[in-house]
Amino acid sequence: MRKIALLESGELQLQTDASSVDMQSGMVRVQVKACGICGSDLALVNGTRDRSRELYFGHEFSGVVMEAAPDSCDFRPGMRVASELTKTCGRCWNCRNGMPNYCRSMNDALLPGGFAEETLVRSTEDYCFLSPIPDTLDDITASLMEPTNCAYHIAMQAAIKPGDNVVVFGLGAMGMITAIILKRLGAGALVCVDQNPNRQESARCTGICDAVVGNDEDGKNVIRTICGEKGPDVVVEATGAHQVLVDAMEIVRPGGRIVAAGVYHGTIKEFDPLPIFRKELTIVGAKGPTLHLRTDGSSATVFMMEQIRDDLKKIVHVYPYKDALKAFEDARSGKAIKAVITF
């Protein structure tokens, strides 16, 4: 089995003779077709995320079910699937209080993860991290199901009204997919902000945003011109950079809403919370993935992906397994908005 291994030193290694993992209770075995690189994967490689607390590597994948344990449910060999949180226990404190995304850790859901030709994925009555793929979605696009699930949660937390002007800070995959969804949900003007020239150029080429600017005074002037002097109605902060959260508080209009969708490390020194009071801001977090189900029990994420699949294809850069290390380099540099590795 081929596998991308994260070594203790933080280095990546392509392993062509890795052994398959033995079947475990409540699991299904998935033959991975494609796996995307998440910002959290890069954090593991860079050492800014504690590797000892993560037992899997790669969680944005699509594939085909090869085998199902007798006590697993919902999936059978031959079914096309992709990673997405679709079922939680419904009984724990988190589930009962409207936070199913905290039901349990993905450490218990994936082994060894999507950066391998095969991975085990939990599928039980109490927890499932798989969703069926409809014929309308190819394997590459379907590998974006988990990040689209997270972006859908961000969009729900943004709670926009049709015509609301929106600014998205951060043009990685999470920021771009969120922007695509918000546009679909009726956002008025949509301005996307990033400091990385590679990401700026990639975002402009998609034609998704009304404007792509840097996070500087010129960029803020463009935002004021497009969204009005008072600022945008909603700001999504998807960089995880402390200063950008401060910038979001500055640029959003009085009474506006900020969604903190980045993963922050450390604390903000000399943080001034006064704008929260003076401007009566609403600031909410968005931690995905979470359950997004339609009333018939099907995935709302899949439904949304079918509506935006053409735009999703614009942000994907595909790399065969042999070029996996290059994929990580391009994801880190911003040359690839969403790098997807195929097996």
CSV table of C-alpha atoms in Angstrom, one decimal:
chain,number,residue,atom,x,y,z
A,1,MET,CA,0.0,0.0,0.0
A,2,ARG,CA,1.2,3.5,-0.9
A,3,LYS,CA,1.2,6.0,1.9
A,4,ILE,CA,2.4,9.6,2.7
A,5,ALA,CA,4.1,9.3,6.1
A,6,LEU,CA,4.7,12.1,8.5
A,7,LEU,CA,7.9,11.3,10.3
A,8,GLU,CA,8.8,12.3,13.8
A,9,SER,CA,11.2,15.0,12.4
A,10,GLY,CA,8.3,16.6,10.7
A,11,GLU,CA,9.5,15.4,7.3
A,12,LEU,CA,7.3,13.7,4.8
A,13,GLN,CA,8.2,10.4,3.1
A,14,LEU,CA,6.5,8.5,0.3
A,15,GLN,CA,6.2,4.9,1.4
A,16,THR,CA,5.3,2.3,-1.3
A,17,ASP,CA,5.2,-0.8,0.8
A,18,ALA,CA,3.2,0.3,3.9
A,19,SER,CA,1.1,-2.5,5.3
A,20,SER,CA,-2.7,-2.3,5.4
A,21,VAL,CA,-4.4,-1.8,8.7
A,22,ASP,CA,-6.4,-4.7,10.1
A,23,MET,CA,-10.1,-4.3,10.1
A,24,GLN,CA,-11.6,-3.0,13.4
A,25,SER,CA,-15.0,-2.9,15.0
A,26,GLY,CA,-17.4,-0.4,13.6
A,27,MET,CA,-15.2,0.5,10.7
A,28,VAL,CA,-15.3,0.4,6.9
A,29,ARG,CA,-12.3,0.1,4.7
A,30,VAL,CA,-12.1,2.7,2.0
A,31,GLN,CA,-9.8,2.6,-1.1
A,32,VAL,CA,-8.8,6.3,-1.3
A,33,LYS,CA,-9.0,7.9,-4.8
A,34,ALA,CA,-8.1,11.5,-3.8
A,35,CYS,CA,-7.1,13.4,-0.7
A,36,GLY,CA,-6.8,17.1,-0.2
A,37,ILE,CA,-4.2,18.9,1.9
A,38,CYS,CA,-5.8,20.9,4.7
A,39,GLY,CA,-4.2,23.8,6.6
A,40,SER,CA,-4.2,21.6,9.7
A,41,ASP,CA,-2.1,19.0,7.8
A,42,LEU,CA,0.4,21.7,7.0
A,43,ALA,CA,0.4,22.7,10.7
A,44,LEU,CA,1.3,19.1,11.6
A,45,VAL,CA,4.2,19.1,9.0
A,46,ASN,CA,5.4,22.5,10.2
A,47,GLY,CA,5.3,21.5,13.8
A,48,THR,CA,2.8,24.3,14.9
A,49,ARG,CA,0.2,21.6,15.7
A,50,ASP,CA,0.9,18.9,18.3
A,51,ARG,CA,1.5,15.7,16.3
A,52,SER,CA,1.3,13.5,19.4
A,53,ARG,CA,-2.4,14.4,19.8
A,54,GLU,CA,-3.3,13.5,16.2
A,55,LEU,CA,-3.5,9.8,15.3
A,56,TYR,CA,-4.4,10.2,11.7
A,57,PHE,CA,-3.0,12.1,8.7
A,58,GLY,CA,-5.3,13.4,6.0
A,59,HIS,CA,-9.0,13.7,6.4
A,60,GLU,CA,-10.3,15.3,3.1
A,61,PHE,CA,-10.7,12.3,0.9
A,62,SER,CA,-12.9,10.4,-1.5
A,63,GLY,CA,-12.9,6.8,-2.5
A,64,VAL,CA,-14.7,3.4,-2.7
A,65,VAL,CA,-15.8,1.1,0.1
A,66,MET,CA,-13.8,-2.1,0.0
A,67,GLU,CA,-14.9,-3.9,3.1
A,68,ALA,CA,-17.3,-3.3,6.0
A,69,ALA,CA,-17.1,-4.7,9.6
A,70,PRO,CA,-20.2,-6.7,10.6
A,71,ASP,CA,-21.1,-4.1,13.2
A,72,SER,CA,-20.7,-1.1,10.9
A,73,CYS,CA,-23.7,0.4,9.2
A,74,ASP,CA,-24.9,2.3,6.1
A,75,PHE,CA,-22.1,1.3,3.7
A,76,ARG,CA,-21.4,-1.7,1.6
A,77,PRO,CA,-18.5,-2.6,-0.8
A,78,GLY,CA,-18.5,-0.8,-4.1
A,79,MET,CA,-20.2,2.4,-2.8
A,80,ARG,CA,-18.5,5.7,-3.6
A,81,VAL,CA,-17.9,7.8,-0.5
A,82,ALA,CA,-16.2,10.9,0.8
A,83,SER,CA,-15.2,12.1,4.3
A,84,GLU,CA,-17.9,14.1,6.0
A,85,LEU,CA,-19.4,14.1,9.5
A,86,THR,CA,-22.9,12.7,9.0
A,87,LYS,CA,-23.9,11.0,12.3
A,88,THR,CA,-23.2,11.6,16.0
A,89,CYS,CA,-24.5,10.0,19.1
A,90,GLY,CA,-27.2,12.5,19.9
A,91,ARG,CA,-26.9,11.7,23.6
A,92,CYS,CA,-23.8,13.4,24.9
A,93,TRP,CA,-23.8,16.9,26.4
A,94,ASN,CA,-22.4,18.4,23.2
A,95,CYS,CA,-25.0,16.8,20.9
A,96,ARG,CA,-27.9,17.7,23.3
A,97,ASN,CA,-26.7,21.3,23.4
A,98,GLY,CA,-26.5,21.8,19.7
A,99,MET,CA,-22.8,21.2,19.2
A,100,PRO,CA,-22.5,17.8,17.5
A,101,ASN,CA,-19.2,18.9,16.0
A,102,TYR,CA,-17.7,18.2,19.4
A,103,CYS,CA,-19.4,14.8,19.9
A,104,ARG,CA,-16.0,13.0,19.7
A,105,SER,CA,-12.6,13.3,18.2
A,106,MET,CA,-11.7,12.3,14.7
A,107,ASN,CA,-8.8,10.4,16.2
A,108,ASP,CA,-11.4,7.7,16.8
A,109,ALA,CA,-12.7,7.9,13.2
A,110,LEU,CA,-9.8,7.5,10.8
A,111,LEU,CA,-6.9,5.0,10.7
A,112,PRO,CA,-4.4,5.9,9.3
A,113,GLY,CA,-6.2,8.7,7.4
A,114,GLY,CA,-6.6,9.8,3.8
A,115,PHE,CA,-3.0,10.1,2.8
A,116,ALA,CA,-2.8,6.4,2.1
A,117,GLU,CA,-4.3,4.1,-0.5
A,118,GLU,CA,-6.5,2.5,2.1
A,119,THR,CA,-8.0,3.9,5.4
A,120,LEU,CA,-10.5,2.7,8.0
A,121,VAL,CA,-13.4,5.0,8.7
A,122,ARG,CA,-15.8,4.8,11.5
A,123,SER,CA,-19.5,4.1,10.5
A,124,THR,CA,-21.8,3.2,13.4
A,125,GLU,CA,-25.2,4.2,14.7
A,126,ASP,CA,-23.4,6.6,17.1
A,127,TYR,CA,-20.8,8.2,14.8
A,128,CYS,CA,-20.1,8.2,11.1
A,129,PHE,CA,-17.5,10.2,9.1
A,130,LEU,CA,-18.6,9.2,5.6
A,131,SER,CA,-21.1,10.4,3.1
A,132,PRO,CA,-22.2,8.7,-0.2
A,133,ILE,CA,-21.1,10.4,-3.4
A,134,PRO,CA,-23.7,11.0,-6.0
A,135,ASP,CA,-22.9,10.4,-9.7
A,136,THR,CA,-22.9,14.2,-10.3
A,137,LEU,CA,-19.7,14.6,-8.3
A,138,ASP,CA,-16.4,13.2,-9.6
A,139,ASP,CA,-13.7,11.8,-7.2
A,140,ILE,CA,-11.6,15.0,-7.3
A,141,THR,CA,-14.4,17.3,-6.5
A,142,ALA,CA,-15.9,14.9,-3.9
A,143,SER,CA,-12.6,15.1,-2.0
A,144,LEU,CA,-13.6,18.7,-1.1
A,145,MET,CA,-16.7,17.4,0.8
A,146,GLU,CA,-15.2,17.7,4.3
A,147,PRO,CA,-13.8,21.3,3.8
A,148,THR,CA,-17.1,22.2,2.1
A,149,ASN,CA,-18.9,20.9,5.2
A,150,CYS,CA,-16.7,23.2,7.3
A,151,ALA,CA,-17.2,26.1,5.0
A,152,TYR,CA,-21.0,25.5,5.0
A,153,HIS,CA,-20.8,25.8,8.8
A,154,ILE,CA,-18.9,29.1,8.5
A,155,ALA,CA,-21.6,30.4,6.1
A,156,MET,CA,-24.4,29.4,8.5
A,157,GLN,CA,-22.6,31.2,11.3
A,158,ALA,CA,-22.3,34.3,9.1
A,159,ALA,CA,-26.1,34.3,8.9
A,160,ILE,CA,-26.2,36.7,5.9
A,161,LYS,CA,-29.3,38.2,4.4
A,162,PRO,CA,-29.6,38.5,0.7
A,163,GLY,CA,-27.7,41.5,-0.5
A,164,ASP,CA,-25.3,41.7,2.6
A,165,ASN,CA,-21.8,42.9,1.7
A,166,VAL,CA,-19.2,40.4,2.7
A,167,VAL,CA,-15.4,40.5,3.2
A,168,VAL,CA,-13.5,37.3,3.5
A,169,PHE,CA,-9.9,37.4,4.9
A,170,GLY,CA,-7.8,34.5,3.8
A,171,LEU,CA,-7.8,32.9,0.4
A,172,GLY,CA,-6.9,29.4,1.3
A,173,ALA,CA,-9.4,26.7,0.4
A,174,MET,CA,-11.5,27.4,3.5
A,175,GLY,CA,-11.8,31.1,2.7
A,176,MET,CA,-12.5,30.5,-1.0
A,177,ILE,CA,-15.1,27.8,-0.5
A,178,THR,CA,-16.8,29.9,2.1
A,179,ALA,CA,-16.9,32.8,-0.4
A,180,ILE,CA,-18.4,30.6,-3.0
A,181,ILE,CA,-21.1,29.4,-0.7
A,182,LEU,CA,-21.9,32.9,0.6
A,183,LYS,CA,-22.2,34.1,-3.0
A,184,ARG,CA,-24.6,31.3,-3.7
A,185,LEU,CA,-26.6,32.2,-0.6
A,186,GLY,CA,-27.1,35.8,-1.9
A,187,ALA,CA,-24.2,37.9,-0.7
A,188,GLY,CA,-24.1,41.3,-2.4
A,189,ALA,CA,-20.6,42.6,-2.9
A,190,LEU,CA,-17.9,40.0,-2.1
A,191,VAL,CA,-14.4,41.2,-1.4
A,192,CYS,CA,-11.6,38.7,-0.7
A,193,VAL,CA,-8.4,39.7,1.1
A,194,ASP,CA,-5.0,38.0,1.3
A,195,GLN,CA,-1.4,39.1,1.6
A,196,ASN,CA,0.0,36.2,-0.5
A,197,PRO,CA,0.5,37.3,-4.2
A,198,ASN,CA,0.1,33.7,-5.4
A,199,ARG,CA,-3.2,33.3,-3.7
A,200,GLN,CA,-4.4,36.7,-4.9
A,201,GLU,CA,-3.6,35.8,-8.5
A,202,SER,CA,-5.3,32.4,-8.1
A,203,ALA,CA,-8.4,33.9,-6.6
A,204,ARG,CA,-8.6,36.6,-9.4
A,205,CYS,CA,-8.5,33.9,-12.0
A,206,THR,CA,-11.5,32.1,-10.6
A,207,GLY,CA,-13.7,35.2,-11.1
A,208,ILE,CA,-15.6,34.3,-7.9
A,209,CYS,CA,-14.9,37.6,-6.0
A,210,ASP,CA,-15.9,41.1,-6.9
A,211,ALA,CA,-12.5,42.2,-5.9
A,212,VAL,CA,-9.3,40.7,-4.5
A,213,VAL,CA,-7.1,43.0,-2.4
A,214,GLY,CA,-4.2,42.9,0.0
A,215,ASN,CA,-4.6,43.6,3.7
A,216,ASP,CA,-3.2,47.1,3.6
A,217,GLU,CA,-4.6,50.6,3.5
A,218,ASP,CA,-5.1,50.4,-0.3
A,219,GLY,CA,-7.1,47.2,0.2
A,220,LYS,CA,-9.2,48.8,2.9
A,221,ASN,CA,-9.9,51.8,0.7
A,222,VAL,CA,-11.2,49.4,-2.0
A,223,ILE,CA,-13.4,47.7,0.6
A,224,ARG,CA,-14.9,51.0,1.6
A,225,THR,CA,-15.5,51.9,-2.0
A,226,ILE,CA,-17.3,48.7,-2.7
A,227,CYS,CA,-19.1,48.1,0.6
A,228,GLY,CA,-19.6,51.7,1.7
A,229,GLU,CA,-17.9,54.0,4.1
A,230,LYS,CA,-19.4,52.2,7.1
A,231,GLY,CA,-17.9,48.9,6.0
A,232,PRO,CA,-19.2,45.4,5.1
A,233,ASP,CA,-22.1,43.8,6.9
A,234,VAL,CA,-20.2,40.5,7.6
A,235,VAL,CA,-16.5,39.7,7.8
A,236,VAL,CA,-15.2,36.1,7.7
A,237,GLU,CA,-11.7,35.8,9.2
A,238,ALA,CA,-10.2,32.6,7.8
A,239,THR,CA,-6.5,33.2,8.3
A,240,GLY,CA,-6.0,32.4,11.9
A,241,ALA,CA,-3.7,35.4,12.2
A,242,HIS,CA,-4.3,37.5,15.3
A,243,GLN,CA,-3.8,40.9,13.7
A,244,VAL,CA,-6.3,40.0,11.0
A,245,LEU,CA,-9.0,39.5,13.6
A,246,VAL,CA,-8.2,43.0,14.8
A,247,ASP,CA,-8.4,44.3,11.2
A,248,ALA,CA,-11.8,42.6,10.8
A,249,MET,CA,-13.1,44.5,13.9
A,250,GLU,CA,-11.8,47.7,12.3
A,251,ILE,CA,-13.3,47.2,8.9
A,252,VAL,CA,-16.8,45.7,9.7
A,253,ARG,CA,-19.7,48.2,10.0
A,254,PRO,CA,-21.2,49.2,13.3
A,255,GLY,CA,-23.6,46.4,14.3
A,256,GLY,CA,-21.8,44.0,12.0
A,257,ARG,CA,-20.9,40.4,12.4
A,258,ILE,CA,-17.5,38.7,12.4
A,259,VAL,CA,-17.0,34.9,12.0
A,260,ALA,CA,-13.7,33.7,13.5
A,261,ALA,CA,-13.1,30.7,11.3
A,262,GLY,CA,-9.3,30.5,11.5
A,263,VAL,CA,-7.3,28.3,13.9
A,264,TYR,CA,-5.4,30.6,16.2
A,265,HIS,CA,-2.2,29.7,18.1
A,266,GLY,CA,-1.1,31.7,21.1
A,267,THR,CA,-2.7,34.9,22.5
A,268,ILE,CA,-3.1,38.4,21.3
A,269,LYS,CA,-0.9,40.9,23.2
A,270,GLU,CA,-2.2,44.4,23.9
A,271,PHE,CA,-5.6,43.4,22.4
A,272,ASP,CA,-8.1,46.2,22.4
A,273,PRO,CA,-11.6,44.9,22.8
A,274,LEU,CA,-13.2,48.4,22.8
A,275,PRO,CA,-14.6,48.2,19.2
A,276,ILE,CA,-16.8,45.2,20.3
A,277,PHE,CA,-18.5,47.6,22.7
A,278,ARG,CA,-18.3,50.8,20.6
A,279,LYS,CA,-19.6,49.2,17.4
A,280,GLU,CA,-21.8,46.6,19.1
A,281,LEU,CA,-20.2,43.8,17.1
A,282,THR,CA,-21.3,40.2,17.1
A,283,ILE,CA,-18.3,37.8,17.0
A,284,VAL,CA,-18.9,34.1,16.6
A,285,GLY,CA,-16.7,31.1,16.1
A,286,ALA,CA,-17.1,28.4,13.5
A,287,LYS,CA,-15.4,25.0,14.2
A,288,GLY,CA,-16.1,22.3,11.7
A,289,PRO,CA,-16.9,19.8,10.5
A,290,THR,CA,-20.4,19.5,11.8
A,291,LEU,CA,-23.7,17.9,10.9
A,292,HIS,CA,-25.5,19.5,8.0
A,293,LEU,CA,-28.5,17.4,7.2
A,294,ARG,CA,-31.6,18.1,5.1
A,295,THR,CA,-35.0,17.1,6.6
A,296,ASP,CA,-35.0,13.8,4.6
A,297,GLY,CA,-31.7,12.9,6.4
A,298,SER,CA,-29.5,13.5,3.3
A,299,SER,CA,-26.4,15.7,3.4
A,300,ALA,CA,-26.9,19.4,2.9
A,301,THR,CA,-23.2,19.6,2.1
A,302,VAL,CA,-23.7,17.3,-0.9
A,303,PHE,CA,-26.7,19.3,-2.0
A,304,MET,CA,-24.7,22.5,-1.9
A,305,MET,CA,-21.7,20.9,-3.7
A,306,GLU,CA,-23.9,20.0,-6.6
A,307,GLN,CA,-24.9,23.7,-6.9
A,308,ILE,CA,-21.3,25.0,-6.7
A,309,ARG,CA,-19.3,22.2,-8.3
A,310,ASP,CA,-18.2,24.3,-11.3
A,311,ASP,CA,-16.7,27.0,-8.9
A,312,LEU,CA,-15.1,24.3,-6.7
A,313,LYS,CA,-13.3,22.9,-9.7
A,314,LYS,CA,-11.6,26.3,-10.2
A,315,ILE,CA,-9.7,26.2,-6.9
A,316,VAL,CA,-8.4,22.6,-7.2
A,317,HIS,CA,-4.8,21.7,-8.3
A,318,VAL,CA,-4.4,17.9,-8.8
A,319,TYR,CA,-1.1,16.0,-8.1
A,320,PRO,CA,-0.5,12.3,-8.7
A,321,TYR,CA,0.9,10.4,-5.8
A,322,LYS,CA,4.5,10.6,-7.1
A,323,ASP,CA,4.3,14.4,-6.9
A,324,ALA,CA,2.8,14.4,-3.4
A,325,LEU,CA,5.8,16.3,-1.9
A,326,LYS,CA,5.4,19.0,-4.6
A,327,ALA,CA,1.7,19.2,-3.6
A,328,PHE,CA,2.6,20.0,0.0
A,329,GLU,CA,5.1,22.6,-1.2
A,330,ASP,CA,2.6,24.4,-3.4
A,331,ALA,CA,-0.1,24.3,-0.7
A,332,ARG,CA,2.4,25.9,1.7
A,333,SER,CA,3.4,28.6,-0.7
A,334,GLY,CA,-0.1,29.4,-1.9
A,335,LYS,CA,0.5,28.4,-5.5
A,336,ALA,CA,-2.3,25.9,-5.0
A,337,ILE,CA,-5.5,27.0,-3.3
A,338,LYS,CA,-6.5,23.4,-2.8
A,339,ALA,CA,-3.9,20.8,-3.5
A,340,VAL,CA,-5.5,17.3,-4.1
A,341,ILE,CA,-3.3,14.2,-4.3
A,342,THR,CA,-4.6,11.3,-6.3
A,343,PHE,CA,-3.8,7.6,-5.7
